[in-house]
Amino acid sequence: MNIDISVDNSIAFESTQVESKDRNEKELEEQALNFADLLNNGKKSENISYQAIDNDENNTVTTFENPVDGKMVAVSLDNDIISKLEDYFGKDDIYRSTDGIVTLDNKAESYVASWFEDIAYKRNFFEADKNNDGLLSLDEYNQTKNNFEVNLRIAVNNSSDLSVDVDETISKTYLNTKEDDEYTSMYRSGNRAHSIADELNMTLSINKDFDSKIDLNEAYSTNENITKEELLLAHVNSLKIEDVVRNKALSEEKSSLDLDDLSSQLNDVFSLIVALLLNEDDEKTKKILEKLKENNGDISTLSDYEKDIVKNVLNLKEPVDNKYDIEELERVMDIFKFYELKRDSLENSIESDINKVAK
């Protein structure tokens, strides 16, 4: 069985264009001196909107104007990012003072400032920092809007070789992270942002084409220790199938399960089928159902492995007197038969909205 994985170019985050200020050499020098005085003052000035500086030799202190309040922003940007900004916008937009501090100007400043505005305000980083210490605890990070939801589409193609196409597109953006240790989020899994500066560096590093948009491919490039392909398969495996058998698919008679009904049930029937297909357990499961039916639903006739399939995959109603309900078994078997008959006709993708994915 072949599994093809893909994502589209839908947008996770997009910054608003900020008007650029093309200062002449004297104005830019004065701007740099003014910012340097603020930084050297040693106290938190009301003229500084945000400041996050470290002594890492791989970073450069970079200053620019906050487009929202007109105050100074000073952050340590990765040296590679500074070089890319210089290559893309030109050396004239990257002013380097004698003390090594970079002051951004014109289009380079506009570009970086627009992402700062997006992160600080639209993604809610400023408001989430309740104690105003510049850092985000896990509880504070959970209040940011640094995540999104995707639409997961799965198409099963019946040919000489069974193939499954899995692709995703972003359905909702700027959502609360609700990040904890039990879930893999869509964005920055295992490497959450700890500050505005942290997220600014990440955003600037992945927006390689400088289009002020983070598409799904770029967003998924932030996930550490897991490839895009592995992440999408994790999403597939996370589809909730606990109540598949008991839900509306089995509350209807087989005669009413026409193709349109099946396509409309999405998570109900199809998540079960796909879960079995992806684990190549569909034939084994059908044989288990047949075995149960032949033995009047007697659970004692099953091996431990077969019991696990019935309990954790099919999630049938609890057996009574050590026997599964025959009517329920027959309805599950009918679903498999119906799906096999209609497999060639399933031209439309099966969709499921997901936001959090169990590890």
Coordinates of C-alpha atoms in Angstrom, one line a residue, residues 57-177:
E57 CA 28.1 35.5 19.9
N58 CA 25.8 34.1 17.2
N59 CA 23.4 36.9 17.7
T60 CA 23.5 40.7 17.0
V61 CA 21.6 43.4 18.9
T62 CA 19.2 44.8 16.4
T63 CA 17.0 47.9 16.9
F64 CA 14.0 49.2 15.0
E65 CA 10.9 51.2 15.6
N66 CA 7.7 49.6 16.9
P67 CA 5.0 50.5 14.2
V68 CA 2.3 50.5 16.9
D69 CA 3.7 53.0 19.4
G70 CA 6.7 54.5 17.7
K71 CA 9.0 53.4 20.5
M72 CA 12.3 51.4 20.2
V73 CA 12.5 47.7 20.0
A74 CA 15.8 46.0 20.7
V75 CA 16.2 42.3 20.2
S76 CA 19.1 39.9 19.5
L77 CA 18.6 38.5 16.0
D78 CA 20.5 35.5 14.7
N79 CA 23.5 36.5 12.7
D80 CA 22.3 34.4 9.7
I81 CA 19.1 36.3 9.7
I82 CA 21.0 39.7 9.7
S83 CA 23.0 38.5 6.7
K84 CA 19.9 37.4 4.9
L85 CA 18.2 40.7 5.5
E86 CA 21.3 42.5 4.2
D87 CA 21.4 40.3 1.1
Y88 CA 17.7 40.7 0.3
F89 CA 17.2 44.4 1.2
G90 CA 20.7 45.8 0.7
K91 CA 23.4 47.1 2.9
D92 CA 21.9 50.5 3.0
D93 CA 19.0 49.2 5.1
I94 CA 21.3 47.6 7.6
Y95 CA 23.2 50.3 9.6
R96 CA 26.0 48.9 11.7
S97 CA 27.3 51.2 14.4
T98 CA 30.9 51.1 15.8
D99 CA 29.7 49.2 18.9
G100 CA 28.3 46.4 16.7
I101 CA 24.6 47.3 17.1
V102 CA 22.4 47.0 14.0
T103 CA 19.8 49.6 13.3
L104 CA 17.3 48.7 10.6
D105 CA 16.0 51.2 8.1
N106 CA 13.6 51.5 5.2
K107 CA 12.2 48.2 3.8
A108 CA 14.3 45.9 6.1
E109 CA 12.9 47.8 9.1
S110 CA 9.4 47.6 7.7
Y111 CA 9.6 43.9 7.1
V112 CA 11.0 43.0 10.6
A113 CA 8.7 45.5 12.3
S114 CA 5.6 44.0 10.6
W115 CA 6.5 40.5 11.9
F116 CA 7.1 42.0 15.4
E117 CA 3.7 43.6 15.3
D118 CA 2.1 40.4 14.2
I119 CA 3.7 38.4 17.0
A120 CA 3.4 40.9 19.8
Y121 CA -0.2 42.0 19.1
K122 CA -2.1 39.8 16.7
R123 CA -0.6 36.6 18.1
N124 CA -1.1 38.1 21.6
F125 CA 2.4 37.7 23.0
F126 CA 2.4 41.1 24.7
E127 CA -0.9 40.5 26.5
A128 CA 0.0 37.0 27.4
D129 CA 3.1 38.1 29.3
K130 CA 1.1 38.8 32.5
N131 CA 4.1 39.6 34.7
N132 CA 5.7 41.7 32.0
D133 CA 9.1 40.1 32.4
G134 CA 9.6 39.6 28.7
L135 CA 9.5 35.8 29.1
L136 CA 6.6 33.4 28.6
S137 CA 5.9 30.6 31.1
L138 CA 3.9 27.6 29.8
D139 CA 0.7 29.1 31.3
E140 CA 1.4 32.4 29.6
Y141 CA 2.3 30.8 26.3
N142 CA -1.0 29.0 26.4
Q143 CA -2.7 32.4 26.2
T144 CA -1.0 33.3 22.9
K145 CA -2.5 32.8 19.5
N146 CA 0.5 31.0 18.1
N147 CA -1.3 28.1 16.5
F148 CA -3.8 27.1 13.9
E149 CA -6.1 24.3 12.8
V150 CA -5.9 22.2 9.7
N151 CA -8.3 20.3 7.5
L152 CA -7.1 16.8 7.0
R153 CA -8.2 15.1 3.8
I154 CA -7.8 11.4 3.1
A155 CA -8.5 9.8 -0.2
V156 CA -8.4 6.0 -0.6
N157 CA -7.8 4.9 -4.1
N158 CA -8.8 1.4 -5.1
S159 CA -6.6 0.1 -7.9
S160 CA -4.3 -2.8 -8.4
D161 CA -2.2 -1.4 -5.6
L162 CA -4.2 0.2 -2.8
S163 CA -3.0 3.8 -2.2
V164 CA -3.9 6.4 0.4
D165 CA -3.5 10.2 -0.3
V166 CA -3.2 12.4 2.8
D167 CA -3.0 16.1 2.5
E168 CA -3.7 19.1 4.8
T169 CA -4.8 22.7 4.5
I170 CA -5.1 25.3 7.1
S171 CA -8.7 26.0 8.1
K172 CA -8.4 28.4 11.1
T173 CA -5.5 30.6 12.1
Y174 CA -4.4 32.6 15.1
L175 CA -5.8 30.2 17.7
N176 CA -4.8 29.7 21.3
T177 CA -2.0 27.2 21.6

